[in-house]
PDB file of C-alpha atoms in Angstrom:
ATOM      1  CA  MET A   1       0.158  -0.196   0.070  1.00 50.00           C
ATOM      2  CA  ALA A   2       3.172   2.363   0.498  1.00 52.00           C
ATOM      3  CA  SER A   3       4.153   1.509  -2.228  1.00 52.00           C
ATOM      4  CA  ALA A   4       1.339   2.449  -3.880  1.00 55.00           C
ATOM      5  CA  SER A   5       0.789   5.900  -2.592  1.00 53.00           C
ATOM      6  CA  CYS A   6       4.285   6.564  -3.304  1.00 52.00           C
ATOM      7  CA  LEU A   7       3.782   5.651  -7.327  1.00 56.00           C
ATOM      8  CA  SER A   8       0.978   8.051  -7.140  1.00 55.00           C
ATOM      9  CA  LEU A   9       2.762  10.925  -6.171  1.00 54.00           C
ATOM     10  CA  LEU A  10       5.734  10.602  -8.094  1.00 54.00           C
ATOM     11  CA  VAL A  11       2.739  10.695 -10.933  1.00 52.00           C
ATOM     12  CA  VAL A  12       1.380  13.911  -9.439  1.00 48.00           C
ATOM     13  CA  LEU A  13       4.638  15.325  -9.403  1.00 49.00           C
ATOM     14  CA  VAL A  14       6.056  14.350 -12.743  1.00 49.00           C
ATOM     15  CA  ALA A  15       2.686  15.726 -14.151  1.00 47.00           C
ATOM     16  CA  LEU A  16       3.095  18.825 -12.246  1.00 47.00           C
ATOM     17  CA  ALA A  17       6.535  19.368 -13.498  1.00 47.00           C
ATOM     18  CA  SER A  18       5.188  18.672 -16.797  1.00 46.00           C
ATOM     19  CA  ALA A  19       2.560  21.256 -16.365  1.00 47.00           C
ATOM     20  CA  ALA A  20       5.178  23.317 -15.868  1.00 46.00           C
ATOM     21  CA  SER A  21       7.133  22.786 -18.850  1.00 48.00           C
ATOM     22  CA  ALA A  22       4.419  22.398 -20.712  1.00 52.00           C
ATOM     23  CA  GLN A  23       2.741  26.438 -19.800  1.00 84.00           C
ATOM     24  CA  LEU A  24       5.755  28.298 -21.418  1.00 97.00           C
ATOM     25  CA  SER A  25       5.334  28.995 -24.341  1.00 97.00           C
ATOM     26  CA  SER A  26       7.138  30.001 -28.145  1.00 97.00           C
ATOM     27  CA  THR A  27       4.017  32.285 -29.046  1.00 98.00           C
ATOM     28  CA  PHE A  28       4.103  33.610 -25.030  1.00 98.00           C
ATOM     29  CA  TYR A  29       4.322  37.371 -25.258  1.00 98.00           C
ATOM     30  CA  ASP A  30       2.709  37.694 -28.843  1.00 98.00           C
ATOM     31  CA  THR A  31       0.140  39.667 -28.655  1.00 98.00           C
ATOM     32  CA  SER A  32       1.378  40.994 -24.676  1.00 98.00           C
ATOM     33  CA  CYS A  33       4.308  42.138 -25.704  1.00 98.00           C
ATOM     34  CA  PRO A  34       4.861  41.671 -29.745  1.00 98.00           C
ATOM     35  CA  ARG A  35       7.877  43.946 -29.575  1.00 98.00           C
ATOM     36  CA  ALA A  36       9.702  41.796 -27.185  1.00 98.00           C
ATOM     37  CA  LEU A  37      12.142  39.493 -28.799  1.00 98.00           C
ATOM     38  CA  ALA A  38      12.595  42.126 -31.528  1.00 98.00           C
ATOM     39  CA  THR A  39      13.785  45.099 -28.662  1.00 98.00           C
ATOM     40  CA  ILE A  40      15.849  41.928 -26.807  1.00 98.00           C
ATOM     41  CA  LYS A  41      17.888  41.056 -29.909  1.00 98.00           C
ATOM     42  CA  SER A  42      18.417  44.435 -31.260  1.00 98.00           C
ATOM     43  CA  ALA A  43      20.160  45.359 -27.376  1.00 98.00           C
ATOM     44  CA  VAL A  44      22.463  41.824 -27.639  1.00 98.00           C
ATOM     45  CA  THR A  45      23.585  42.428 -30.895  1.00 98.00           C
ATOM     46  CA  SER A  46      24.380  46.221 -30.267  1.00 98.00           C
ATOM     47  CA  ALA A  47      25.705  44.764 -26.816  1.00 98.00           C
ATOM     48  CA  VAL A  48      28.044  42.009 -28.596  1.00 98.00           C
ATOM     49  CA  ASN A  49      29.254  43.757 -31.469  1.00 98.00           C
ATOM     50  CA  ASN A  50      30.353  46.722 -29.177  1.00 98.00           C
ATOM     51  CA  GLU A  51      32.035  44.186 -26.590  1.00 98.00           C
ATOM     52  CA  PRO A  52      32.364  40.338 -28.577  1.00 97.00           C
ATOM     53  CA  ARG A  53      33.110  38.803 -25.344  1.00 97.00           C
ATOM     54  CA  MET A  54      29.987  39.969 -24.339  1.00 98.00           C
ATOM     55  CA  GLY A  55      28.045  37.434 -25.801  1.00 98.00           C
ATOM     56  CA  ALA A  56      30.093  34.281 -24.039  1.00 98.00           C
ATOM     57  CA  SER A  57      28.975  36.657 -20.362  1.00 98.00           C
ATOM     58  CA  LEU A  58      25.054  36.647 -21.258  1.00 98.00           C
ATOM     59  CA  LEU A  59      24.572  32.890 -22.048  1.00 98.00           C
ATOM     60  CA  ARG A  60      26.837  31.964 -19.089  1.00 98.00           C
ATOM     61  CA  LEU A  61      24.786  34.538 -16.590  1.00 98.00           C
ATOM     62  CA  HIS A  62      21.923  31.925 -18.589  1.00 98.00           C
ATOM     63  CA  PHE A  63      23.222  28.775 -17.798  1.00 98.00           C
ATOM     64  CA  HIS A  64      24.357  30.027 -14.041  1.00 98.00           C
ATOM     65  CA  ASP A  65      20.890  31.212 -13.027  1.00 98.00           C
ATOM     66  CA  CYS A  66      18.922  27.831 -14.494  1.00 98.00           C
ATOM     67  CA  PHE A  67      21.181  25.718 -12.414  1.00 98.00           C
ATOM     68  CA  VAL A  68      20.475  27.240  -9.482  1.00 98.00           C
ATOM     69  CA  ASP A  69      16.583  26.476  -8.398  1.00 97.00           C
ATOM     70  CA  GLY A  70      16.433  26.996 -11.704  1.00 98.00           C
ATOM     71  CA  CYS A  71      15.439  29.030 -15.148  1.00 98.00           C
ATOM     72  CA  ASP A  72      14.034  32.280 -12.397  1.00 98.00           C
ATOM     73  CA  ALA A  73      16.736  35.187 -12.427  1.00 98.00           C
ATOM     74  CA  SER A  74      17.556  33.993  -9.051  1.00 98.00           C
ATOM     75  CA  VAL A  75      21.131  35.638  -9.848  1.00 98.00           C
ATOM     76  CA  LEU A  76      20.710  38.559 -11.260  1.00 98.00           C
ATOM     77  CA  LEU A  77      19.817  39.532  -7.890  1.00 98.00           C
ATOM     78  CA  ASN A  78      22.324  41.966  -5.971  1.00 96.00           C
ATOM     79  CA  ASP A  79      23.728  41.488  -2.488  1.00 91.00           C
ATOM     80  CA  THR A  80      22.766  43.794   0.076  1.00 85.00           C
ATOM     81  CA  ALA A  81      23.891  44.701   3.246  1.00 83.00           C
ATOM     82  CA  THR A  82      21.614  42.242   4.871  1.00 83.00           C
ATOM     83  CA  PHE A  83      21.127  39.496   1.468  1.00 82.00           C
ATOM     84  CA  THR A  84      23.703  36.906   0.448  1.00 87.00           C
ATOM     85  CA  GLY A  85      22.730  35.436  -2.777  1.00 95.00           C
ATOM     86  CA  GLU A  86      24.180  33.812  -5.342  1.00 97.00           C
ATOM     87  CA  GLN A  87      25.938  36.569  -7.217  1.00 96.00           C
ATOM     88  CA  GLY A  88      28.408  35.920  -3.786  1.00 94.00           C
ATOM     89  CA  ALA A  89      28.948  32.809  -4.376  1.00 95.00           C
ATOM     90  CA  ILE A  90      32.843  30.832  -4.967  1.00 94.00           C
ATOM     91  CA  PRO A  91      31.782  30.577  -8.571  1.00 94.00           C
ATOM     92  CA  ASN A  92      30.054  33.800  -9.458  1.00 95.00           C
ATOM     93  CA  ARG A  93      31.643  36.758  -6.972  1.00 93.00           C
ATOM     94  CA  ASN A  94      34.024  38.632 -10.008  1.00 93.00           C
ATOM     95  CA  SER A  95      33.109  36.490 -12.271  1.00 94.00           C
ATOM     96  CA  LEU A  96      30.186  36.758 -12.950  1.00 97.00           C
ATOM     97  CA  ARG A  97      29.270  39.641 -15.624  1.00 97.00           C
ATOM     98  CA  GLY A  98      27.092  41.448 -18.198  1.00 98.00           C
ATOM     99  CA  PHE A  99      24.080  42.703 -15.493  1.00 98.00           C
ATOM    100  CA  THR A 100      24.692  46.161 -17.153  1.00 98.00           C
ATOM    101  CA  VAL A 101      23.743  45.140 -20.087  1.00 98.00           C
ATOM    102  CA  ILE A 102      20.526  43.267 -19.115  1.00 98.00           C
ATOM    103  CA  ASP A 103      19.232  45.832 -16.828  1.00 98.00           C
ATOM    104  CA  ASN A 104      19.605  48.376 -19.888  1.00 98.00           C
ATOM    105  CA  ILE A 105      17.890  45.397 -22.314  1.00 98.00           C
ATOM    106  CA  LYS A 106      15.173  45.259 -19.381  1.00 98.00           C
ATOM    107  CA  ALA A 107      14.430  48.827 -19.089  1.00 98.00           C
ATOM    108  CA  GLN A 108      14.387  49.422 -23.137  1.00 98.00           C
ATOM    109  CA  VAL A 109      11.774  46.191 -23.009  1.00 98.00           C
ATOM    110  CA  GLU A 110      10.019  47.901 -20.110  1.00 98.00           C
ATOM    111  CA  ALA A 111       9.306  51.121 -22.079  1.00 98.00           C
ATOM    112  CA  VAL A 112       7.751  48.438 -24.476  1.00 97.00           C
ATOM    113  CA  CYS A 113       5.322  46.613 -22.549  1.00 97.00           C
ATOM    114  CA  ASN A 114       5.361  47.758 -18.655  1.00 96.00           C
ATOM    115  CA  GLN A 115       5.631  45.103 -16.133  1.00 96.00           C
ATOM    116  CA  THR A 116       5.304  41.755 -18.568  1.00 98.00           C
ATOM    117  CA  VAL A 117       8.451  40.482 -19.368  1.00 98.00           C
ATOM    118  CA  SER A 118      10.413  38.440 -17.133  1.00 98.00           C
ATOM    119  CA  CYS A 119      14.119  38.965 -16.321  1.00 98.00           C
ATOM    120  CA  ALA A 120      14.518  35.277 -16.429  1.00 98.00           C
ATOM    121  CA  ASP A 121      13.130  35.396 -20.184  1.00 98.00           C
ATOM    122  CA  ILE A 122      15.105  38.033 -21.485  1.00 98.00           C
ATOM    123  CA  LEU A 123      18.081  35.922 -19.872  1.00 98.00           C
ATOM    124  CA  ALA A 124      17.252  32.835 -21.974  1.00 98.00           C
ATOM    125  CA  VAL A 125      16.340  35.446 -24.986  1.00 98.00           C
ATOM    126  CA  ALA A 126      19.356  37.360 -24.573  1.00 98.00           C
ATOM    127  CA  ALA A 127      21.362  33.855 -24.765  1.00 98.00           C
ATOM    128  CA  ARG A 128      20.128  32.075 -27.913  1.00 98.00           C
ATOM    129  CA  ASP A 129      20.789  35.971 -29.440  1.00 98.00           C
ATOM    130  CA  SER A 130      24.325  36.497 -27.808  1.00 98.00           C
ATOM    131  CA  VAL A 131      25.368  32.652 -29.591  1.00 98.00           C
ATOM    132  CA  VAL A 132      23.922  33.586 -33.225  1.00 98.00           C
ATOM    133  CA  ALA A 133      25.869  36.956 -32.768  1.00 98.00           C
ATOM    134  CA  LEU A 134      28.798  34.755 -32.632  1.00 98.00           C
ATOM    135  CA  GLY A 135      27.687  32.764 -35.748  1.00 98.00           C
ATOM    136  CA  GLY A 136      26.030  29.910 -33.560  1.00 98.00           C
ATOM    137  CA  PRO A 137      23.159  28.389 -34.547  1.00 98.00           C
ATOM    138  CA  SER A 138      19.710  29.672 -33.097  1.00 98.00           C
ATOM    139  CA  TRP A 139      16.973  27.520 -32.149  1.00 98.00           C
ATOM    140  CA  THR A 140      13.287  28.476 -30.595  1.00 98.00           C
ATOM    141  CA  VAL A 141      13.215  29.723 -26.827  1.00 98.00           C
ATOM    142  CA  LEU A 142      10.281  28.551 -25.010  1.00 98.00           C
ATOM    143  CA  LEU A 143       8.795  31.897 -23.100  1.00 98.00           C
ATOM    144  CA  GLY A 144       6.151  32.701 -19.915  1.00 98.00           C
ATOM    145  CA  ARG A 145       8.918  32.117 -16.654  1.00 98.00           C
ATOM    146  CA  ARG A 146       8.580  34.410 -14.172  1.00 98.00           C
ATOM    147  CA  ASP A 147      10.970  35.830 -11.574  1.00 98.00           C
ATOM    148  CA  SER A 148      12.088  34.873  -8.259  1.00 98.00           C
ATOM    149  CA  THR A 149      12.259  36.165  -5.033  1.00 96.00           C
ATOM    150  CA  THR A 150      14.691  34.842  -3.995  1.00 96.00           C
ATOM    151  CA  ALA A 151      18.655  33.971  -4.480  1.00 97.00           C
ATOM    152  CA  SER A 152      20.669  30.780  -2.981  1.00 96.00           C
ATOM    153  CA  LYS A 153      24.237  31.463  -2.162  1.00 97.00           C
ATOM    154  CA  ALA A 154      24.621  27.964  -0.551  1.00 97.00           C
ATOM    155  CA  ASN A 155      22.420  26.336  -3.787  1.00 98.00           C
ATOM    156  CA  ALA A 156      24.898  28.186  -5.888  1.00 98.00           C
ATOM    157  CA  GLU A 157      27.561  27.220  -4.331  1.00 97.00           C
ATOM    158  CA  SER A 158      26.299  23.396  -4.069  1.00 97.00           C
ATOM    159  CA  ASP A 159      24.413  23.488  -7.510  1.00 98.00           C
ATOM    160  CA  LEU A 160      27.125  24.612 -10.197  1.00 98.00           C
ATOM    161  CA  PRO A 161      29.521  22.543 -11.783  1.00 98.00           C
ATOM    162  CA  ALA A 162      33.584  23.285 -10.818  1.00 97.00           C
ATOM    163  CA  PRO A 163      36.542  23.633 -12.986  1.00 97.00           C
ATOM    164  CA  SER A 164      37.804  21.085 -10.722  1.00 97.00           C
ATOM    165  CA  PHE A 165      35.100  18.658 -11.265  1.00 98.00           C
ATOM    166  CA  ASP A 166      36.448  15.045 -12.970  1.00 98.00           C
ATOM    167  CA  LEU A 167      34.230  12.481 -15.084  1.00 98.00           C
ATOM    168  CA  ALA A 168      32.021  11.644 -12.834  1.00 98.00           C
ATOM    169  CA  ASN A 169      31.187  14.932 -11.568  1.00 98.00           C
ATOM    170  CA  LEU A 170      30.653  16.367 -13.620  1.00 98.00           C
ATOM    171  CA  THR A 171      27.995  14.002 -15.559  1.00 98.00           C
ATOM    172  CA  GLN A 172      26.008  13.787 -12.385  1.00 98.00           C
ATOM    173  CA  ALA A 173      25.849  17.703 -11.498  1.00 98.00           C
ATOM    174  CA  PHE A 174      24.189  17.439 -15.376  1.00 98.00           C
ATOM    175  CA  ALA A 175      22.352  13.905 -14.138  1.00 98.00           C
ATOM    176  CA  ASN A 176      19.981  15.904 -11.003  1.00 98.00           C
ATOM    177  CA  LYS A 177      18.995  18.237 -13.320  1.00 98.00           C
ATOM    178  CA  GLY A 178      17.993  16.536 -15.928  1.00 98.00           C
ATOM    179  CA  LEU A 179      20.382  17.091 -18.749  1.00 98.00           C
ATOM    180  CA  ASN A 180      22.301  13.739 -19.765  1.00 98.00           C
ATOM    181  CA  VAL A 181      25.765  12.880 -21.317  1.00 98.00           C
ATOM    182  CA  THR A 182      25.549  14.414 -24.047  1.00 98.00           C
ATOM    183  CA  ASP A 183      23.376  17.702 -23.379  1.00 98.00           C
ATOM    184  CA  MET A 184      26.852  17.582 -21.143  1.00 98.00           C
ATOM    185  CA  VAL A 185      29.279  17.873 -23.423  1.00 98.00           C
ATOM    186  CA  ALA A 186      27.140  19.985 -25.825  1.00 98.00           C
ATOM    187  CA  LEU A 187      26.535  22.492 -23.378  1.00 98.00           C
ATOM    188  CA  SER A 188      30.511  22.791 -22.770  1.00 98.00           C
ATOM    189  CA  GLY A 189      30.273  23.843 -25.984  1.00 98.00           C
ATOM    190  CA  GLY A 190      29.177  26.750 -24.553  1.00 98.00           C
ATOM    191  CA  HIS A 191      32.900  27.584 -23.809  1.00 98.00           C
ATOM    192  CA  THR A 192      33.640  27.764 -27.816  1.00 98.00           C
ATOM    193  CA  ILE A 193      33.225  31.556 -26.714  1.00 98.00           C
ATOM    194  CA  GLY A 194      34.782  33.432 -24.101  1.00 97.00           C
ATOM    195  CA  GLN A 195      37.163  33.870 -20.633  1.00 98.00           C
ATOM    196  CA  ALA A 196      38.295  31.966 -17.570  1.00 98.00           C
ATOM    197  CA  GLN A 197      40.369  33.400 -15.089  1.00 97.00           C
ATOM    198  CA  CYS A 198      43.531  31.948 -13.437  1.00 98.00           C
ATOM    199  CA  ARG A 199      42.366  30.762 -10.288  1.00 96.00           C
ATOM    200  CA  PHE A 200      39.903  28.046 -12.156  1.00 97.00           C
ATOM    201  CA  PHE A 201      42.060  26.933 -14.731  1.00 98.00           C
ATOM    202  CA  ARG A 202      45.801  26.962 -12.464  1.00 98.00           C
ATOM    203  CA  ASP A 203      45.461  23.676 -11.331  1.00 98.00           C
ATOM    204  CA  HIS A 204      45.088  22.148 -14.394  1.00 98.00           C
ATOM    205  CA  ILE A 205      48.678  24.414 -16.342  1.00 98.00           C
ATOM    206  CA  TYR A 206      50.710  23.341 -13.556  1.00 98.00           C
ATOM    207  CA  ASN A 207      48.958  19.671 -11.985  1.00 98.00           C
ATOM    208  CA  ASP A 208      47.590  18.190 -14.503  1.00 98.00           C
ATOM    209  CA  THR A 209      49.731  16.263 -17.763  1.00 97.00           C
ATOM    210  CA  ASN A 210      46.210  15.463 -19.991  1.00 98.00           C
ATOM    211  CA  ILE A 211      47.431  19.141 -21.342  1.00 98.00           C
ATOM    212  CA  ASN A 212      49.713  19.881 -24.453  1.00 98.00           C
ATOM    213  CA  SER A 213      52.700  21.456 -22.956  1.00 98.00           C
ATOM    214  CA  THR A 214      53.475  24.505 -25.223  1.00 98.00           C
ATOM    215  CA  LEU A 215      50.070  25.575 -23.925  1.00 98.00           C
ATOM    216  CA  ALA A 216      50.819  25.103 -20.542  1.00 98.00           C
ATOM    217  CA  SER A 217      53.835  26.511 -20.833  1.00 98.00           C
ATOM    218  CA  SER A 218      52.541  29.647 -22.379  1.00 98.00           C
ATOM    219  CA  LEU A 219      49.715  29.571 -19.852  1.00 98.00           C
ATOM    220  CA  GLN A 220      51.161  29.851 -16.437  1.00 98.00           C
ATOM    221  CA  ALA A 221      53.813  32.868 -18.335  1.00 97.00           C
ATOM    222  CA  ASN A 222      50.658  34.624 -17.556  1.00 96.00           C
ATOM    223  CA  CYS A 223      49.842  32.514 -13.984  1.00 98.00           C
ATOM    224  CA  PRO A 224      51.901  31.908 -11.293  1.00 97.00           C
ATOM    225  CA  ARG A 225      52.062  28.838  -9.476  1.00 96.00           C
ATOM    226  CA  ALA A 226      51.321  30.982  -5.696  1.00 95.00           C
ATOM    227  CA  SER A 227      47.286  30.927  -5.164  1.00 92.00           C
ATOM    228  CA  GLY A 228      46.573  35.195  -5.391  1.00 93.00           C
ATOM    229  CA  SER A 229      49.178  36.299  -8.058  1.00 92.00           C
ATOM    230  CA  GLY A 230      47.506  36.837 -11.139  1.00 94.00           C
ATOM    231  CA  ASP A 231      43.927  35.218  -9.850  1.00 95.00           C
ATOM    232  CA  ALA A 232      42.075  37.001 -12.330  1.00 95.00           C
ATOM    233  CA  THR A 233      44.268  37.245 -15.361  1.00 97.00           C
ATOM    234  CA  LEU A 234      42.316  36.084 -18.701  1.00 98.00           C
ATOM    235  CA  ALA A 235      43.001  33.506 -21.082  1.00 98.00           C
ATOM    236  CA  PRO A 236      40.570  32.379 -23.141  1.00 98.00           C
ATOM    237  CA  LEU A 237      38.165  29.264 -23.190  1.00 98.00           C
ATOM    238  CA  ASP A 238      38.934  28.256 -26.397  1.00 98.00           C
ATOM    239  CA  ALA A 239      41.981  30.051 -28.218  1.00 96.00           C
ATOM    240  CA  THR A 240      41.839  28.937 -31.662  1.00 96.00           C
ATOM    241  CA  SER A 241      39.207  31.249 -32.443  1.00 97.00           C
ATOM    242  CA  PRO A 242      37.814  32.586 -28.977  1.00 96.00           C
ATOM    243  CA  THR A 243      35.746  34.927 -30.266  1.00 97.00           C
ATOM    244  CA  ALA A 244      33.508  33.027 -32.981  1.00 98.00           C
ATOM    245  CA  PHE A 245      30.789  30.481 -32.002  1.00 98.00           C
ATOM    246  CA  ASP A 246      32.180  27.575 -34.131  1.00 98.00           C
ATOM    247  CA  ASN A 247      33.363  23.602 -32.853  1.00 98.00           C
ATOM    248  CA  ALA A 248      37.249  24.195 -32.551  1.00 98.00           C
ATOM    249  CA  TYR A 249      36.214  24.132 -28.549  1.00 98.00           C
ATOM    250  CA  PHE A 250      36.208  19.651 -29.371  1.00 98.00           C
ATOM    251  CA  SER A 251      39.050  20.013 -31.746  1.00 98.00           C
ATOM    252  CA  ASN A 252      40.963  21.381 -29.065  1.00 98.00           C
ATOM    253  CA  LEU A 253      40.237  18.180 -26.349  1.00 98.00           C
ATOM    254  CA  VAL A 254      41.379  16.055 -28.777  1.00 98.00           C
ATOM    255  CA  SER A 255      44.522  18.320 -28.925  1.00 98.00           C
ATOM    256  CA  GLN A 256      44.409  18.379 -25.064  1.00 98.00           C
ATOM    257  CA  ARG A 257      44.212  22.183 -25.155  1.00 98.00           C
ATOM    258  CA  GLY A 258      41.408  22.586 -23.092  1.00 98.00           C
ATOM    259  CA  LEU A 259      41.876  25.881 -20.645  1.00 98.00           C
ATOM    260  CA  LEU A 260      40.033  23.868 -17.339  1.00 98.00           C
ATOM    261  CA  HIS A 261      40.739  20.573 -15.903  1.00 98.00           C
ATOM    262  CA  SER A 262      36.567  19.939 -16.032  1.00 98.00           C
ATOM    263  CA  ASP A 263      36.563  21.362 -20.014  1.00 98.00           C
ATOM    264  CA  GLN A 264      39.495  18.324 -20.851  1.00 98.00           C
ATOM    265  CA  GLU A 265      37.841  15.576 -18.697  1.00 98.00           C
ATOM    266  CA  LEU A 266      35.549  15.617 -21.649  1.00 98.00           C
ATOM    267  CA  PHE A 267      38.478  14.231 -23.892  1.00 98.00           C
ATOM    268  CA  ASN A 268      40.450  11.809 -21.700  1.00 98.00           C
ATOM    269  CA  GLY A 269      39.713   7.891 -22.391  1.00 98.00           C
ATOM    270  CA  GLY A 270      36.546   8.114 -20.776  1.00 97.00           C
ATOM    271  CA  GLY A 271      32.793   8.028 -21.304  1.00 98.00           C
ATOM    272  CA  THR A 272      32.416  11.091 -23.572  1.00 98.00           C
ATOM    273  CA  ASP A 273      35.392  11.126 -26.369  1.00 98.00           C
ATOM    274  CA  GLY A 274      33.586  10.047 -28.696  1.00 98.00           C
ATOM    275  CA  THR A 275      30.979  12.644 -28.153  1.00 98.00           C
ATOM    276  CA  VAL A 276      33.542  14.599 -28.244  1.00 99.00           C
ATOM    277  CA  ARG A 277      34.685  13.449 -31.374  1.00 98.00           C
ATOM    278  CA  SER A 278      31.467  13.572 -32.791  1.00 98.00           C
ATOM    279  CA  PHE A 279      31.793  17.035 -32.602  1.00 98.00           C
ATOM    280  CA  ALA A 280      35.085  18.073 -33.759  1.00 98.00           C
ATOM    281  CA  SER A 281      33.952  16.237 -36.911  1.00 98.00           C
ATOM    282  CA  SER A 282      30.534  18.035 -37.789  1.00 98.00           C
ATOM    283  CA  SER A 283      29.717  21.117 -36.390  1.00 98.00           C
ATOM    284  CA  SER A 284      26.542  20.666 -37.826  1.00 98.00           C
ATOM    285  CA  ALA A 285      26.333  17.383 -35.313  1.00 98.00           C
ATOM    286  CA  PHE A 286      27.570  20.075 -32.678  1.00 98.00           C
ATOM    287  CA  SER A 287      24.886  22.927 -33.062  1.00 98.00           C
ATOM    288  CA  SER A 288      22.000  20.525 -33.270  1.00 98.00           C
ATOM    289  CA  ALA A 289      22.618  19.064 -30.075  1.00 98.00           C
ATOM    290  CA  PHE A 290      23.538  22.191 -28.469  1.00 98.00           C
ATOM    291  CA  ALA A 291      20.801  23.748 -29.226  1.00 98.00           C
ATOM    292  CA  ALA A 292      18.380  20.707 -28.262  1.00 98.00           C
ATOM    293  CA  ALA A 293      20.403  20.915 -24.685  1.00 98.00           C
ATOM    294  CA  MET A 294      19.641  24.387 -24.465  1.00 98.00           C
ATOM    295  CA  VAL A 295      16.330  24.232 -25.081  1.00 98.00           C
ATOM    296  CA  LYS A 296      16.019  21.567 -22.295  1.00 98.00           C
ATOM    297  CA  MET A 297      18.628  23.551 -19.487  1.00 98.00           C
ATOM    298  CA  GLY A 298      16.252  26.663 -20.399  1.00 98.00           C
ATOM    299  CA  ASN A 299      12.937  24.178 -18.848  1.00 98.00           C
ATOM    300  CA  ILE A 300      14.735  23.322 -15.097  1.00 98.00           C
ATOM    301  CA  SER A 301      12.114  24.131 -12.578  1.00 97.00           C
ATOM    302  CA  PRO A 302      10.698  27.571 -14.403  1.00 98.00           C
ATOM    303  CA  LYS A 303       8.385  29.294 -12.228  1.00 97.00           C
ATOM    304  CA  THR A 304       4.822  30.042 -14.334  1.00 96.00           C
ATOM    305  CA  GLY A 305       1.163  30.974 -13.767  1.00 94.00           C
ATOM    306  CA  SER A 306       0.934  32.519 -10.303  1.00 94.00           C
ATOM    307  CA  GLN A 307       4.572  31.685  -8.900  1.00 96.00           C
ATOM    308  CA  GLY A 308       6.819  34.230  -8.551  1.00 97.00           C
ATOM    309  CA  GLN A 309       6.749  37.902  -9.777  1.00 98.00           C
ATOM    310  CA  ILE A 310       7.550  40.018 -12.693  1.00 98.00           C
ATOM    311  CA  ARG A 311      10.180  42.363 -11.880  1.00 98.00           C
ATOM    312  CA  SER A 312      10.320  45.343 -12.978  1.00 97.00           C
ATOM    313  CA  THR A 313      14.601  46.295 -12.246  1.00 97.00           C
ATOM    314  CA  CYS A 314      16.271  42.450 -12.638  1.00 98.00           C
ATOM    315  CA  SER A 315      18.441  43.546  -9.610  1.00 97.00           C
ATOM    316  CA  LYS A 316      15.801  43.694  -6.941  1.00 96.00           C
ATOM    317  CA  VAL A 317      12.694  41.725  -5.651  1.00 96.00           C
ATOM    318  CA  ASN A 318       9.932  44.418  -6.214  1.00 96.00           C
ATOM    319  CA  GLY A 319       8.867  46.709  -3.122  1.00 89.00           C
ATOM    320  CA  SER A 320      12.142  46.177  -2.013  1.00 83.00           C
TER     321      SER A 320
END
């Protein structure tokens, strides 16, 4: 009897989860704010043209948002004297960027449709438009997410995959969010753009053996072994084509030129080697897998209906 009730509860929970995703729709703003998507696209394209790295920063914001309590713009809530949210978490502190661009987009969208379009949806659309602006694939973004009223530093520190993770830890971190191994490898391909700080790749270039020796030496020149020295020095995640969204990241992995330990773990004699080789040899295979994985990631635990709120300003809860 107990197992039967547990099973029925499970069925209810699965149904509720499906219902939440089902409420997301590509046409959500067609009537309430028909100019929303064009407004976001224009602002993102301008920001990325002004600074190509911003495309990677906006993509990363969406990823870090979705992996912590779902895609609800909790990552955008500023820390205050009495509140430390996700921005103060170790993976995000002095690392996440693009907040001013998102604030600018939100202001433009608010001018077109007051308190209609959520910050969570702006992040999802901006991630897609950033990838497109840098030559990557497009996909249909499902919309209708609402914004959180809280943010969790602890969950950011426990749920975001760390650059020190091995393949097993990476696989588990993505599985915890309903993403399979192919999704994980494809989403890691987002590292075909952007840069990382020395503090995140120091261990890999000094302590790992599965890295091209010439690459390691060149990186060591600007990233000293001693922690606290040069921590914020930047290096491109994909040195081959750092501002082009392509499949060079995977070719780099095959030649042991991954910047992060977690990058190179995807091609290190484990179960993902074949997927990396496939994406390295076929840009279309990578593009389609990346687009599909982005849609799945964008569906992680959205707040819909009467949950959460539509923030007027993305960095703070309404009324605060």
